[in-house]
Short mmCIF file of C-alpha atoms in Angstrom, two decimals:
data_model
loop_
_atom_site.label_atom_id
_atom_site.label_comp_id
_atom_site.label_asym_id
_atom_site.label_seq_id
_atom_site.Cartn_x
_atom_site.Cartn_y
_atom_site.Cartn_z
CA MET A 1 -50.88 -90.40 4.95
CA ASN A 2 -50.60 -86.59 4.55
CA GLN A 3 -53.39 -84.28 2.86
CA THR A 4 -51.66 -83.38 -0.10
CA PRO A 5 -54.15 -82.85 -2.91
CA ARG A 6 -52.68 -85.79 -5.25
CA LEU A 7 -55.29 -85.79 -7.95
CA LEU A 8 -55.58 -82.19 -8.47
CA ASN A 9 -51.88 -81.73 -8.46
CA ARG A 10 -51.53 -84.71 -11.29
CA ILE A 11 -54.15 -82.83 -13.13
CA LEU A 12 -52.32 -79.66 -12.96
CA LEU A 13 -48.87 -81.23 -13.78
CA ILE A 14 -50.40 -83.08 -17.10
CA LEU A 15 -52.14 -79.49 -17.82
CA ILE A 16 -48.45 -77.48 -17.50
CA GLY A 17 -47.08 -80.35 -19.76
CA PHE A 18 -49.42 -80.25 -22.35
CA LEU A 19 -48.82 -76.26 -22.29
CA LEU A 20 -45.24 -76.71 -22.17
CA LEU A 21 -45.21 -79.29 -25.11
CA LEU A 22 -47.43 -76.98 -27.38
CA CYS A 23 -44.81 -74.08 -26.64
CA GLY A 24 -41.87 -76.32 -27.60
CA ALA A 25 -43.82 -77.41 -30.52
CA HIS A 26 -44.47 -73.51 -31.43
CA LEU A 27 -40.93 -72.72 -31.23
CA MET A 28 -39.69 -75.85 -33.30
CA LEU A 29 -42.09 -74.91 -36.15
CA THR A 30 -41.21 -71.31 -35.92
CA ALA A 31 -37.36 -72.12 -36.29
CA LEU A 32 -37.82 -74.78 -38.91
CA ALA A 33 -40.90 -74.01 -41.39
CA ALA A 34 -40.58 -70.61 -42.85
CA ASP A 35 -44.45 -70.47 -43.77
CA TYR A 36 -45.49 -71.11 -40.18
CA ALA A 37 -42.98 -68.42 -38.93
CA GLN A 38 -44.24 -65.61 -41.36
CA ARG A 39 -47.90 -66.62 -40.40
CA TRP A 40 -46.87 -66.10 -36.61
CA GLN A 41 -45.26 -62.82 -37.27
CA VAL A 42 -48.23 -61.77 -38.75
CA ILE A 43 -50.11 -62.82 -35.83
CA ALA A 44 -47.49 -61.42 -33.47
CA SER A 45 -47.57 -57.94 -35.27
CA GLY A 46 -51.31 -57.71 -35.06
CA ALA A 47 -51.45 -58.77 -31.28
CA GLY A 48 -48.98 -56.16 -30.57
CA ALA A 49 -50.69 -53.66 -32.43
CA TRP A 50 -53.83 -54.46 -30.46
CA PHE A 51 -52.20 -53.85 -27.20
CA GLY A 52 -50.45 -51.02 -27.96
CA ASN A 53 -53.80 -49.40 -28.95
CA LEU A 54 -55.48 -50.81 -25.86
CA LEU A 55 -52.73 -49.24 -23.69
CA THR A 56 -53.07 -45.63 -25.80
CA THR A 57 -56.80 -45.51 -25.39
CA ASN A 58 -57.34 -46.57 -21.43
CA THR A 59 -54.74 -43.80 -20.07
CA LEU A 60 -55.27 -42.44 -16.70
CA PRO A 61 -56.50 -38.95 -16.37
CA GLY A 62 -53.61 -36.39 -16.75
CA GLN A 63 -51.16 -39.34 -16.95
CA LYS A 64 -49.66 -41.20 -19.93
CA ASP A 65 -49.51 -44.41 -18.39
CA SER A 66 -52.43 -46.85 -18.93
CA TRP A 67 -54.62 -48.45 -16.08
CA VAL A 68 -54.14 -51.75 -17.83
CA TRP A 69 -50.89 -51.94 -16.28
CA ILE A 70 -52.53 -51.71 -12.80
CA VAL A 71 -54.81 -54.57 -13.78
CA ILE A 72 -52.03 -56.63 -15.13
CA SER A 73 -50.22 -55.88 -11.93
CA ALA A 74 -52.96 -57.04 -9.68
CA PHE A 75 -53.46 -60.03 -11.76
CA LEU A 76 -49.77 -61.18 -11.58
CA ILE A 77 -49.95 -60.39 -7.58
CA CYS A 78 -53.14 -62.73 -7.33
CA ILE A 79 -51.42 -65.51 -9.13
CA ILE A 80 -48.37 -65.12 -6.74
CA LEU A 81 -50.79 -65.41 -3.63
CA VAL A 82 -52.30 -68.40 -5.23
CA MET A 83 -48.87 -70.03 -5.72
CA LEU A 84 -47.73 -69.12 -2.14
CA TRP A 85 -51.23 -70.76 -0.77
CA TRP A 86 -50.78 -74.15 -3.03
CA ILE A 87 -47.28 -74.42 -1.82
CA THR A 88 -48.55 -74.10 1.85
CA VAL A 89 -51.28 -76.79 1.37
CA GLN A 90 -48.75 -79.51 0.24
CA GLY A 91 -47.99 -82.18 2.63
CA ARG A 92 -50.23 -80.96 5.66
CA GLY A 93 -51.09 -83.22 8.54
CA ARG A 94 -47.81 -83.81 10.10
CA GLY A 95 -48.14 -83.59 14.07
CA GLY A 96 -46.51 -83.10 16.88
CA ASP A 97 -47.24 -85.50 20.05
CA TYR A 98 -48.47 -89.11 19.10
CA VAL A 99 -50.82 -89.10 22.00
CA SER A 100 -52.43 -85.85 23.72
CA LYS A 101 -55.26 -86.26 25.94
CA TYR A 102 -57.06 -84.40 28.60
CA PHE A 103 -58.28 -86.31 31.56
CA ALA A 104 -60.91 -84.40 33.79
CA ASP A 105 -60.19 -86.48 36.90
CA GLU A 106 -61.70 -84.86 40.07
CA ASN A 107 -58.51 -85.56 41.89
CA THR A 108 -55.70 -84.77 39.56
CA PRO A 109 -56.81 -83.33 36.30
CA GLY A 110 -54.36 -82.91 33.46
CA ARG A 111 -53.12 -83.78 30.23
CA ILE A 112 -51.19 -86.69 28.97
CA GLU A 113 -48.74 -86.01 26.06
CA ILE A 114 -46.53 -88.82 24.40
CA SER A 115 -43.78 -87.62 21.91
CA PRO A 116 -42.88 -89.77 18.91
CA ASN A 117 -39.43 -90.35 20.47
CA ALA A 118 -41.12 -92.59 22.93
CA VAL A 119 -42.75 -94.64 20.35
CA ASP A 120 -39.47 -94.57 18.73
CA GLN A 121 -37.67 -96.33 21.72
CA MET A 122 -40.75 -98.92 22.23
CA LEU A 123 -40.21 -99.93 18.56
CA ARG A 124 -36.55 -100.62 19.21
CA HIS A 125 -37.30 -102.53 22.43
CA PHE A 126 -39.66 -104.59 20.46
CA LEU A 127 -37.70 -105.53 17.42
CA GLY A 128 -34.71 -106.20 19.62
CA LYS A 129 -31.16 -106.09 18.52
CA ARG A 130 -31.72 -106.85 14.93
CA SER A 131 -28.71 -106.57 12.86
CA ASP A 132 -30.71 -106.27 9.26
CA ILE A 133 -32.12 -102.92 10.08
CA ILE A 134 -29.91 -99.64 9.95
CA SER A 135 -32.40 -96.92 11.18
CA ILE A 136 -35.80 -96.19 11.99
CA ASN A 137 -37.66 -93.01 11.79
CA ILE A 138 -41.13 -92.17 13.47
CA SER A 139 -43.53 -89.40 12.35
CA VAL A 140 -46.96 -88.56 13.61
CA TRP A 141 -49.88 -87.47 11.00
CA ASN A 142 -53.06 -85.72 12.29
CA LEU A 143 -55.94 -88.04 11.15
CA LEU A 144 -59.40 -88.47 12.50
CA PRO A 145 -60.36 -90.23 14.74
CA GLU A 146 -57.02 -91.00 15.89
CA ALA A 147 -53.47 -89.91 14.87
CA GLY A 148 -51.73 -91.84 12.27
CA LEU A 149 -48.16 -93.20 12.60
CA ARG A 150 -45.59 -93.62 9.89
CA VAL A 151 -42.70 -95.91 10.28
CA LYS A 152 -39.76 -95.39 7.81
CA VAL A 153 -37.29 -98.13 8.17
CA GLN A 154 -33.96 -98.75 6.23
CA PRO A 155 -32.91 -102.07 6.31
CA ARG A 156 -29.79 -103.59 5.08
CA LYS A 157 -28.78 -104.89 1.58
CA GLY A 158 -30.32 -108.17 1.10
CA THR A 159 -32.83 -107.94 3.63
CA ALA A 160 -36.49 -109.56 2.93
CA PRO A 161 -38.73 -106.73 2.86
CA GLY A 162 -41.97 -108.81 3.52
CA PRO A 163 -41.03 -110.19 6.69
CA LEU A 164 -39.27 -107.31 7.85
CA GLY A 165 -42.50 -105.30 7.26
CA ARG A 166 -44.62 -107.45 9.21
CA ASP A 167 -42.27 -107.48 12.10
CA VAL A 168 -42.35 -103.82 12.25
CA ALA A 169 -45.88 -103.47 11.71
CA ARG A 170 -46.44 -106.26 14.69
CA ALA A 171 -43.80 -104.06 16.79
CA ALA A 172 -46.07 -101.10 16.16
CA ARG A 173 -49.25 -102.58 17.14
CA LEU A 174 -47.68 -103.66 20.45
CA ALA A 175 -46.59 -100.02 21.01
CA GLN A 176 -49.96 -98.98 20.40
CA ASP A 177 -51.53 -101.41 22.60
CA ALA A 178 -49.15 -100.55 25.60
CA LEU A 179 -50.22 -96.96 24.84
CA GLY A 180 -53.90 -97.55 24.55
CA VAL A 181 -54.31 -95.94 21.33
CA SER A 182 -55.42 -97.54 17.63
CA GLY A 183 -54.48 -95.19 14.96
CA PRO A 184 -53.43 -96.40 11.47
CA VAL A 185 -50.13 -97.55 11.20
CA LEU A 186 -47.77 -97.06 7.80
CA VAL A 187 -44.71 -99.03 7.40
CA TYR A 188 -42.39 -97.55 5.01
CA VAL A 189 -39.48 -99.54 3.84
CA VAL A 190 -36.75 -97.60 1.91
CA VAL A 191 -33.37 -98.67 0.37
CA GLY A 192 -30.55 -96.36 -0.61
CA THR A 193 -26.80 -95.80 -0.72
CA ARG A 194 -26.68 -95.94 3.20
CA SER A 195 -28.28 -99.44 3.13
CA ARG A 196 -25.54 -100.95 0.53
CA PHE A 197 -22.44 -99.33 2.25
CA ALA A 198 -23.30 -99.66 6.16
CA ARG A 199 -21.04 -101.48 8.30
CA THR A 200 -22.23 -104.75 9.73
CA GLU A 201 -21.79 -103.86 13.31
CA ARG A 202 -24.44 -101.07 13.07
CA VAL A 203 -27.72 -102.23 15.02
CA ILE A 204 -30.64 -100.67 16.62
#
């Protein structure tokens, strides 16, 4: 339900993986194939001589250093900034209050806000004392036109996920009807170590 650019992430992962694969193959050929290593040594020596000549012919006036290092430093800084921006755009969309509406009533105008904790309590009420659920976690996501609701459920070992998911989705719809909202609902059923070793007396 979040706004992570998944397709672009997968494309970047494929490209990075392909580049790493090429680098690994290059290192293996350099270590195992003598002819390939000799050709690579010639290419690397030529590239090093070209870069050294570039630095020598592009020195700053009155200085012994080249302005090429300034360009390289600026390029690396730009890469770092782009990487930081890319990190910030991952997983965006998580919201705060599930309901936040302003009513311009003539007598008592004001805003109504309902937190995810209230939705959590309503779900627990509608689901009742079920012994096959260990925990429920509610998160709100900023979607249009209404906020989305993700319900993360951790059942006990052996619980049928189909009927459980339908019951949780039904409880979420009842909670939405009571709150007067109709946004999308995602039921996320997870199973882990806690599900296998939780004691039977732990209920909602």
